[in-house]
Short mmCIF file of the C-alpha atoms (twelve columns), coordinates in Angstrom:
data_MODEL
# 
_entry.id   MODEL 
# 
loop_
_atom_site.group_PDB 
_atom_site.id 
_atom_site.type_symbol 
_atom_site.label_atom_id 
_atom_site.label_alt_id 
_atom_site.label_comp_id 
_atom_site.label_asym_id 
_atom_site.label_seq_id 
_atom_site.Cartn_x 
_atom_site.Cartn_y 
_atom_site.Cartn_z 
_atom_site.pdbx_PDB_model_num 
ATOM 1   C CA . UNK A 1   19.987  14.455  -5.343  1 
ATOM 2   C CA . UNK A 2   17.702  14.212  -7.723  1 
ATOM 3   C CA . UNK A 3   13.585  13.643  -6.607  1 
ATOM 4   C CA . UNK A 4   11.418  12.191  -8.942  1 
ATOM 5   C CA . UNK A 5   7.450   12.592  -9.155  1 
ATOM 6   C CA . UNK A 6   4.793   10.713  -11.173 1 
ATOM 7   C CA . UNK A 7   1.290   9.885   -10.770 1 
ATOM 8   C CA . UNK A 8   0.198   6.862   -12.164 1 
ATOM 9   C CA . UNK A 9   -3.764  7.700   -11.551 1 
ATOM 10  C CA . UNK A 10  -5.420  9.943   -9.505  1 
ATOM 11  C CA . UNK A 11  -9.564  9.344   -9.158  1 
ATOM 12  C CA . UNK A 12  -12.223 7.684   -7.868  1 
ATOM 13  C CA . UNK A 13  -11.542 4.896   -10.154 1 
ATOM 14  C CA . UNK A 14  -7.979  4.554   -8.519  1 
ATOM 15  C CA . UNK A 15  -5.464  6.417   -7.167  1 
ATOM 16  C CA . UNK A 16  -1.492  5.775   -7.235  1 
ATOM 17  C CA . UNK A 17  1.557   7.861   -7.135  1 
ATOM 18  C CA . UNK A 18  5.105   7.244   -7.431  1 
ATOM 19  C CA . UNK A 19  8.031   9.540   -5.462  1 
ATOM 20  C CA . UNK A 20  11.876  8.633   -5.948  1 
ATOM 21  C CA . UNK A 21  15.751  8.996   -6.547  1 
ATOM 22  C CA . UNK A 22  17.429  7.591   -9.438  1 
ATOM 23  C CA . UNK A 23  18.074  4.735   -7.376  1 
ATOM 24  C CA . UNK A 24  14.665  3.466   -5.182  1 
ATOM 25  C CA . UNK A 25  11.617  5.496   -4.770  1 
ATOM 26  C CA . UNK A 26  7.926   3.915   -3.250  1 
ATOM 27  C CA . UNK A 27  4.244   4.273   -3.767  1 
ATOM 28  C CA . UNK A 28  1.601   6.261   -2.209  1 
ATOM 29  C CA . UNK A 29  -1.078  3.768   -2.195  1 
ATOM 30  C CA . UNK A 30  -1.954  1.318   -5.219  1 
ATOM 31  C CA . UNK A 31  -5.392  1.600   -6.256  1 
ATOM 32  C CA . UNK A 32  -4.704  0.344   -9.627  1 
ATOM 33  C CA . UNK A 33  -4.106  -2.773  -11.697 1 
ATOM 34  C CA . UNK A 34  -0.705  -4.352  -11.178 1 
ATOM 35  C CA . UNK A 35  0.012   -3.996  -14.653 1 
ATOM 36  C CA . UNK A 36  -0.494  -0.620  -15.396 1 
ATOM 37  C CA . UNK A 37  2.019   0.133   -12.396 1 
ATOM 38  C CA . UNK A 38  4.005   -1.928  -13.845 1 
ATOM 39  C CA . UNK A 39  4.039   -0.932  -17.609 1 
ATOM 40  C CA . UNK A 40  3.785   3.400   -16.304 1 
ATOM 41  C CA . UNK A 41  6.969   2.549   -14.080 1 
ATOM 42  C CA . UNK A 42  9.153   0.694   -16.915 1 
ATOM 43  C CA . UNK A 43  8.228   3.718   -19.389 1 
ATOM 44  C CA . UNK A 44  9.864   6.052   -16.876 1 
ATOM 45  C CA . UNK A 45  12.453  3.934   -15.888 1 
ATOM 46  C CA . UNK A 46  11.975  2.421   -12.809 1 
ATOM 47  C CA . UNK A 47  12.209  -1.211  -11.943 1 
ATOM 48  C CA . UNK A 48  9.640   -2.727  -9.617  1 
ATOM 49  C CA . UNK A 49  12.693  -4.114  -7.448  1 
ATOM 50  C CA . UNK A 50  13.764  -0.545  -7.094  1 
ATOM 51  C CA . UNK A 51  10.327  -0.196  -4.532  1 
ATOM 52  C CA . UNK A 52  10.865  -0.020  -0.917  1 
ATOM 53  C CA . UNK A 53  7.501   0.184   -0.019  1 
ATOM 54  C CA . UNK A 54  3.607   1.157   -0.424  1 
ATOM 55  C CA . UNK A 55  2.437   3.678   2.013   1 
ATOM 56  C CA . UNK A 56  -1.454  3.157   1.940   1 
ATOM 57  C CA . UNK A 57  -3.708  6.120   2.770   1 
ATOM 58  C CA . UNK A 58  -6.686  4.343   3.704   1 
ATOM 59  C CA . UNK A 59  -8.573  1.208   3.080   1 
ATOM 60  C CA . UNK A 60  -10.973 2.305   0.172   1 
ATOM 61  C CA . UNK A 61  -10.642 0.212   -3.018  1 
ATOM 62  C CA . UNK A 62  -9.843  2.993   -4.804  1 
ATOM 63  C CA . UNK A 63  -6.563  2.698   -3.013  1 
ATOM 64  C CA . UNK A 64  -5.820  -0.716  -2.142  1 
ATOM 65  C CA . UNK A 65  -6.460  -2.046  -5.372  1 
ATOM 66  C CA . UNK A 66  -2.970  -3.716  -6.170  1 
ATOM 67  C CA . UNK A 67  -1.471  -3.414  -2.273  1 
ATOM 68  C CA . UNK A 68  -2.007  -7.584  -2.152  1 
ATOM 69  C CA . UNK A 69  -0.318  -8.271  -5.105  1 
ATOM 70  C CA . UNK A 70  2.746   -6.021  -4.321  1 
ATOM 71  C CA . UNK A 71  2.803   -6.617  -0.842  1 
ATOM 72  C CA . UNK A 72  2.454   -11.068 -1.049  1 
ATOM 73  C CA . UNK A 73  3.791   -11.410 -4.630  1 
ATOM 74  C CA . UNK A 74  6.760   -8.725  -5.085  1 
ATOM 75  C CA . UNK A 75  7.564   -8.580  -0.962  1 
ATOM 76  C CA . UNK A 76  6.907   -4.656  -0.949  1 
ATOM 77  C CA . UNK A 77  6.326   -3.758  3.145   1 
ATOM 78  C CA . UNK A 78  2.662   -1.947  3.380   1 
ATOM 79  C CA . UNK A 79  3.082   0.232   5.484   1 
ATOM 80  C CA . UNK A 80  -0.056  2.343   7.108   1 
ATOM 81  C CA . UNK A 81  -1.826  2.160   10.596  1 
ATOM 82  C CA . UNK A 82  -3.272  -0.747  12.766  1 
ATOM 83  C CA . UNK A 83  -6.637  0.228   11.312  1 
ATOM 84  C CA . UNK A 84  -6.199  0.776   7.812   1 
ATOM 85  C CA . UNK A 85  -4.785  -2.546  7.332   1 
ATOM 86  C CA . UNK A 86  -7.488  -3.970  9.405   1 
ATOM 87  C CA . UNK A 87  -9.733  -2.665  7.024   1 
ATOM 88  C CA . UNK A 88  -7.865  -3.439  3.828   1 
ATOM 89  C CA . UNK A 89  -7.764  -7.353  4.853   1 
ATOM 90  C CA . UNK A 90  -11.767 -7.156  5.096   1 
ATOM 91  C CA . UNK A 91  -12.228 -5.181  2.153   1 
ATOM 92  C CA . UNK A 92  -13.863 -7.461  -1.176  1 
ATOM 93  C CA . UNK A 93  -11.468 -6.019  -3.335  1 
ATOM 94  C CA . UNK A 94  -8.351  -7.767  -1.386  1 
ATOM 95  C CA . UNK A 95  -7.983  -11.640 -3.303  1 
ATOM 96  C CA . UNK A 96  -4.716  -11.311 -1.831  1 
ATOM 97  C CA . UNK A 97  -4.731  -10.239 1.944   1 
ATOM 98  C CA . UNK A 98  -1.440  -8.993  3.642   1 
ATOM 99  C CA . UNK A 99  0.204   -10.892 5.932   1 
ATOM 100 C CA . UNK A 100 4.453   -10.773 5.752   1 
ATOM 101 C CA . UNK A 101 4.338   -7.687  4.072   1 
ATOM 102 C CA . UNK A 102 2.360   -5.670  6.660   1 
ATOM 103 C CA . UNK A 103 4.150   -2.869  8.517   1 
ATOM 104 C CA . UNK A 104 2.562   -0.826  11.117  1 
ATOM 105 C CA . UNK A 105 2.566   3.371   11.390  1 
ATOM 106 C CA . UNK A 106 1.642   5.369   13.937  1 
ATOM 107 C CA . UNK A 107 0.161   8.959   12.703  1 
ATOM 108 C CA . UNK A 108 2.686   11.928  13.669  1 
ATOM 109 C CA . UNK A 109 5.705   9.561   14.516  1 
ATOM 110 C CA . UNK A 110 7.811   9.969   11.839  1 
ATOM 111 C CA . UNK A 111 10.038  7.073   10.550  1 
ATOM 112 C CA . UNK A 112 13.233  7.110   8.351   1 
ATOM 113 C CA . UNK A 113 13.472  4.951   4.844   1 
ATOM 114 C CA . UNK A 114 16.525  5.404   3.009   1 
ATOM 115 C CA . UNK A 115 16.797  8.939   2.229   1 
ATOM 116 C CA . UNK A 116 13.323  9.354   2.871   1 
ATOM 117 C CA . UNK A 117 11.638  11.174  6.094   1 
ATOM 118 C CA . UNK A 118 8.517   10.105  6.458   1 
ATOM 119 C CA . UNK A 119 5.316   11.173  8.859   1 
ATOM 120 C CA . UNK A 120 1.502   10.273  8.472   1 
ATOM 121 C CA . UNK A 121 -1.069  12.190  9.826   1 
ATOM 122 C CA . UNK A 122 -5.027  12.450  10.575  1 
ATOM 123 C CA . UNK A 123 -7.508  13.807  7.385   1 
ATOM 124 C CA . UNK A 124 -11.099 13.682  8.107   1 
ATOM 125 C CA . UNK A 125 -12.580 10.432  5.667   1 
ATOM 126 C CA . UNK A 126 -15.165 8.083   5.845   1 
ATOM 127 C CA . UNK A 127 -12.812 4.847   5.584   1 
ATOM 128 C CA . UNK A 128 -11.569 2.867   8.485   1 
ATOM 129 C CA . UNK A 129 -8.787  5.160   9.332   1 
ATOM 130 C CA . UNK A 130 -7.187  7.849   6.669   1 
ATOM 131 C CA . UNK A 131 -4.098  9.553   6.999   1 
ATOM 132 C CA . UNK A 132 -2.305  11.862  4.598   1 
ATOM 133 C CA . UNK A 133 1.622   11.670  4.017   1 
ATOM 134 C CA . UNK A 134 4.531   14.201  4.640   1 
ATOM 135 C CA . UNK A 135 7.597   12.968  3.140   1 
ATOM 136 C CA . UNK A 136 11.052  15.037  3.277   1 
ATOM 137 C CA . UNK A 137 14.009  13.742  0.664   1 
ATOM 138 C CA . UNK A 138 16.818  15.490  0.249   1 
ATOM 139 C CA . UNK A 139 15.116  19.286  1.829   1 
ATOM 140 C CA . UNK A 140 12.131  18.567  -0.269  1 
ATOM 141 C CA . UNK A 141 9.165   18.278  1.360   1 
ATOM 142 C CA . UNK A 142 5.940   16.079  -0.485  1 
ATOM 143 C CA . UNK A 143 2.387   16.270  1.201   1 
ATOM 144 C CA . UNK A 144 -0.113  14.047  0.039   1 
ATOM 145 C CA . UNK A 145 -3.615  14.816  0.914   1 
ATOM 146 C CA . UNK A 146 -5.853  12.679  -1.310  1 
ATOM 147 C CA . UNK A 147 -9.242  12.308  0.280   1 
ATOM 148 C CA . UNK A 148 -10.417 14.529  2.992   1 
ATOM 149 C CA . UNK A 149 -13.957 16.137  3.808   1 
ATOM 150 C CA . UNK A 150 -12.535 19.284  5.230   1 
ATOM 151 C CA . UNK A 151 -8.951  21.023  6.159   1 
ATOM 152 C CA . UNK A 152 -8.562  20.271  9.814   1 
ATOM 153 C CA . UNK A 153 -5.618  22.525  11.682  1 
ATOM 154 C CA . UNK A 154 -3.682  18.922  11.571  1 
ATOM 155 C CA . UNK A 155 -4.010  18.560  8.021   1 
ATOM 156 C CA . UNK A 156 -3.218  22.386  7.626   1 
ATOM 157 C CA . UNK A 157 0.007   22.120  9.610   1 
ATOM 158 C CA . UNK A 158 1.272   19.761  7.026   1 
ATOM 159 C CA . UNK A 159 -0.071  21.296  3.979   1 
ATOM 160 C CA . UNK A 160 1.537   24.524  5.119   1 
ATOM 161 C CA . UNK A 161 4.683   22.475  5.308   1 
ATOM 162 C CA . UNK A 162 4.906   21.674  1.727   1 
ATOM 163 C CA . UNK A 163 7.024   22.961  -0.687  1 
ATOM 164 C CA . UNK A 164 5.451   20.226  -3.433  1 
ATOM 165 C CA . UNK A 165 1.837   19.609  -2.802  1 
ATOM 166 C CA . UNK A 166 -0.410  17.196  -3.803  1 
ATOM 167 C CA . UNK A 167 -4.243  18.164  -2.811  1 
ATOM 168 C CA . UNK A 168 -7.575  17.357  -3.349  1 
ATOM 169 C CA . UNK A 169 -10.249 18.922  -5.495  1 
ATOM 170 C CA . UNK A 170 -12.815 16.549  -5.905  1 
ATOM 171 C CA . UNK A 171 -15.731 18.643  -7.081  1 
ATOM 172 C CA . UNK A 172 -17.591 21.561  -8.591  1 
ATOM 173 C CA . UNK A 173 -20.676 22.548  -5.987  1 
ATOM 174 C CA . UNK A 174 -22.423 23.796  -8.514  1 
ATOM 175 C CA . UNK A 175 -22.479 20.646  -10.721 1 
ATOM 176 C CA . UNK A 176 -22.886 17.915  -7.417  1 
ATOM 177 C CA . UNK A 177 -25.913 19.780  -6.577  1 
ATOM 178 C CA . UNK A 178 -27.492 19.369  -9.958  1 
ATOM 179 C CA . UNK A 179 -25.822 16.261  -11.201 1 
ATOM 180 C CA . UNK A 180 -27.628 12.485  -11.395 1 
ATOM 181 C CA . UNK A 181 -25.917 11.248  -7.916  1 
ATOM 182 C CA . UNK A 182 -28.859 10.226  -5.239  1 
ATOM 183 C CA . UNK A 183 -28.965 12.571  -2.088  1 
ATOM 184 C CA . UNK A 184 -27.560 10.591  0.191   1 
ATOM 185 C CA . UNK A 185 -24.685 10.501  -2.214  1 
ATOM 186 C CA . UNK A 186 -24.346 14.126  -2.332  1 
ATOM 187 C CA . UNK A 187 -24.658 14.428  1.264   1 
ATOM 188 C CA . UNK A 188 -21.930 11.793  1.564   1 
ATOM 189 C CA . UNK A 189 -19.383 13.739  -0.706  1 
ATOM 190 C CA . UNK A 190 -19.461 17.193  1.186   1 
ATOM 191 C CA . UNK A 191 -19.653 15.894  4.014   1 
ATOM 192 C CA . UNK A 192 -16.800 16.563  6.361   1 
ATOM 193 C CA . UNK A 193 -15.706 13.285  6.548   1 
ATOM 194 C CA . UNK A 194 -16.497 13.243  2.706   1 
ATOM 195 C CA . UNK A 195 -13.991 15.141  -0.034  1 
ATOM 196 C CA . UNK A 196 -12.763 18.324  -0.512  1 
ATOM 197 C CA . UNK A 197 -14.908 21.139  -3.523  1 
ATOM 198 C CA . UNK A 198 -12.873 23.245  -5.843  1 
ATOM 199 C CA . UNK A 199 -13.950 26.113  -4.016  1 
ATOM 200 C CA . UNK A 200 -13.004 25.035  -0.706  1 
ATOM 201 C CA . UNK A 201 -9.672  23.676  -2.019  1 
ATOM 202 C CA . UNK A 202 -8.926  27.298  -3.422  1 
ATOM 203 C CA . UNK A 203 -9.926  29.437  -0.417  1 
ATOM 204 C CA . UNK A 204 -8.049  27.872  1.956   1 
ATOM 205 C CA . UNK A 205 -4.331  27.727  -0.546  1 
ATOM 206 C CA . UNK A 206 -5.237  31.499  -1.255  1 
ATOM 207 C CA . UNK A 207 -5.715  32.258  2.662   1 
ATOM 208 C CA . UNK A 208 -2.649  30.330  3.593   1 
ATOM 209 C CA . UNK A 209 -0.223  30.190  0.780   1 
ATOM 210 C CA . UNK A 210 3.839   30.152  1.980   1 
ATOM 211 C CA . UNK A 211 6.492   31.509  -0.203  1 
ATOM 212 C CA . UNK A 212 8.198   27.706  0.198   1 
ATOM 213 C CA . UNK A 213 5.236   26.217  -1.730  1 
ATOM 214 C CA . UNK A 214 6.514   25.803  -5.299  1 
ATOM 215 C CA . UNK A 215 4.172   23.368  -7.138  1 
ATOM 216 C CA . UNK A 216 0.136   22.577  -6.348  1 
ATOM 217 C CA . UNK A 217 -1.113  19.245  -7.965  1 
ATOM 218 C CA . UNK A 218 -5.159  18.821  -7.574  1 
ATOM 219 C CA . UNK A 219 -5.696  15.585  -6.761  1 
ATOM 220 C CA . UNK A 220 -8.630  12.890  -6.841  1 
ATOM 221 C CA . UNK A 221 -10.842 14.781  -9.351  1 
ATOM 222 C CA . UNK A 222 -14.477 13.486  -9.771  1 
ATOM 223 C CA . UNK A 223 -15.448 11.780  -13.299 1 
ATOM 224 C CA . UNK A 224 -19.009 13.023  -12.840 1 
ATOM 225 C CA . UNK A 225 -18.680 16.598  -10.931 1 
ATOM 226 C CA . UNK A 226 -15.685 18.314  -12.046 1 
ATOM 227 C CA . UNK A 227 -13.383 19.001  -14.818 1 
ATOM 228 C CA . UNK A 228 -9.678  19.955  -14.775 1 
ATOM 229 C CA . UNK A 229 -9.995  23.038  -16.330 1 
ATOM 230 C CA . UNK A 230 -12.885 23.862  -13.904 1 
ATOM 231 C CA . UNK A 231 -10.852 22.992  -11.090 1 
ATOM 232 C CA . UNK A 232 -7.499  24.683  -11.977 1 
ATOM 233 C CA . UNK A 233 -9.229  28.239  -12.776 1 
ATOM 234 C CA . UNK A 234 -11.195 27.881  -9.827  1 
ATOM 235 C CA . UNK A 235 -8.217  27.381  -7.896  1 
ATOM 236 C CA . UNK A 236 -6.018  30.009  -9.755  1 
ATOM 237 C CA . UNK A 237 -8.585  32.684  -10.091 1 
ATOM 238 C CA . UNK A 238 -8.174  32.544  -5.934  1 
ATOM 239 C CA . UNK A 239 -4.967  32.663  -5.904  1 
ATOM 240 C CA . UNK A 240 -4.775  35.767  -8.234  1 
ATOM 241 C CA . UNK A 241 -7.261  37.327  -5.512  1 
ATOM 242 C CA . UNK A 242 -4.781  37.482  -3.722  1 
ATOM 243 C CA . UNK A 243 -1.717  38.418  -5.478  1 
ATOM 244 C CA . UNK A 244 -0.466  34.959  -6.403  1 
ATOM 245 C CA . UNK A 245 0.538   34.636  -10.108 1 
ATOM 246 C CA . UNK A 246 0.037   30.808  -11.382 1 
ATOM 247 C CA . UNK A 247 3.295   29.847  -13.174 1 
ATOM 248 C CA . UNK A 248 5.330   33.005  -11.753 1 
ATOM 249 C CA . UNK A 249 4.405   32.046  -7.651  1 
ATOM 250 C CA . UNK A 250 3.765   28.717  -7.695  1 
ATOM 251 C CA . UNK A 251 3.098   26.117  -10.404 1 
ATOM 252 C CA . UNK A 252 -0.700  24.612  -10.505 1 
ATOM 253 C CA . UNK A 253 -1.188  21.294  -12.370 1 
ATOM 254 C CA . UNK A 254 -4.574  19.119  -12.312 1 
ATOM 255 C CA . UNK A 255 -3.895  15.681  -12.247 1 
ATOM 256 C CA . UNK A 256 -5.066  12.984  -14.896 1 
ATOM 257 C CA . UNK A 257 -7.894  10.911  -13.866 1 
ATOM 258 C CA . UNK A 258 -6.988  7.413   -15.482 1 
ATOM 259 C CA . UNK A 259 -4.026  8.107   -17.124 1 
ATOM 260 C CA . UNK A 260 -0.026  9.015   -15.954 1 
ATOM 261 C CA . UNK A 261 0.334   12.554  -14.822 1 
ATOM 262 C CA . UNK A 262 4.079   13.970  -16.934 1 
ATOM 263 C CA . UNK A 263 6.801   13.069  -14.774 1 
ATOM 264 C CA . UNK A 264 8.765   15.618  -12.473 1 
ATOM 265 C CA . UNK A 265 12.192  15.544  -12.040 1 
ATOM 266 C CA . UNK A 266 13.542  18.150  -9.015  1 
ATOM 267 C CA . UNK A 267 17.296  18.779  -8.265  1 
# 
């Protein structure tokens, strides 16, 4: 069977990602504008109907963007927990709030979707409730850790899990510290409910790498304190550190802000 991979955006000005077959495939959350999921899913192929569902990470904007529109307009279940679509219906970013379309999860009980294996879990966020993803098609196992303030031994079960992992590496230390955010901004973002540096992102895949971990994607990169290249050496030079070779090892991609990541294809 064929898996599929795409991320439509991946920031803090929205965050979306595709995973699928040839046939059906669903979204890890849809902090986007309905259009642009819709015009980055034609140019790759896949029809909206084709969507099972919208697995929601948490209740941040960022995230949740589209979820009304897809969940009320195109009847796409939303599934997440009791809390995170508590906190989606009250957010100001929901003109459409979820009613048929709501589905509930509870974290570490895996459910079944097609071909897909599914299990949420605890990451340490400031939203309402935040979970991460583990999804197993066809042998293949996805994590999706997009926000997190620190790597918890729950969220580094399932990251040690992966063989395809997509991870956070929000920002640089060096340029939070001395960039134009206020303090209690700063504070906020390494925090360890807050998101995850390049630095700590790198030690702990160097410290706990698994020869069934094939590709790295960083994740959620910050507009203001990072850059991809910043964030990929950071993470690679680690990784050599320790004797892992970047493109011989394991391949290490950082993900597009604002714009579709390439598109993946796995046999």
């Amino acid at each position: 069977m064929k898996v599929r991979f795409i991320s439509l955006a991946s920031g803090s000005s929205g965050n979306c990602y595709y995973l699928g077959t040839d046939t059906y495939g669903i979204l890890i959350d849809a902090g986007i504008g309905i259009r642009t999921i819709k015009k980055t899913l034609r140019d790759i192929n896949v029809a909206m109907e084709s969507i099972r569902a919208v697995f929601v990470t948490h209740d941040h904007a960022d995230h949740i963007k589209a979820v009304g529109h897809l969940g009320e307009k195109l009847n796409i279940p939303v599934y997440t927990t009791a809390r995170v679509h508590a906190g989606i219906n009250k957010s100001y970013c929901m003109t459409e709030k979820l009613y048929s379309s709501v589905r509930y999860l509870e974290k570490e009980q895996p459910m079944e979707l097609e071909d897909f294996h599914i299990e949420s879990f605890e990451v340490p966020h400031d939203g309402t409730d935040n979970v991460g993803y583990c999804i197993e098609i066809d042998g293949k196992v996805f994590s999706f850790l997009t926000d997190l303030g620190e790597i918890t031994p729950t969220a580094a079960r399932f990251i040690r899990k992966a063989n395809y992992l997509i991870l956070e590496a929000n920002y640089d230390e060096e340029m939070l510290k001395m960039g134009p955010y206020p303090q209690y901004l700063k504070e906020r973002i390494s925090s360890g409910t807050g998101h995850m540096s390049n630095i700590a992102t790198a030690e702990f895949l160097a410290e706990n790498f698994t020869e069934d971990l094939r590709y790295i994607w960083l994740c959620h990169l910050s507009k203001d304190n990072n850059h991809p290249e910043l964030a990929y050496k950071t993470v690679e030079w680690k990784l050599k550190n320790k004797g892992i070779i970047v493109g011989k090892d394991v391949q290490l991609l950082a993900l597009k802000r604002s714009t579709p990541s390439d598109l993946y294809e796995f046999e």
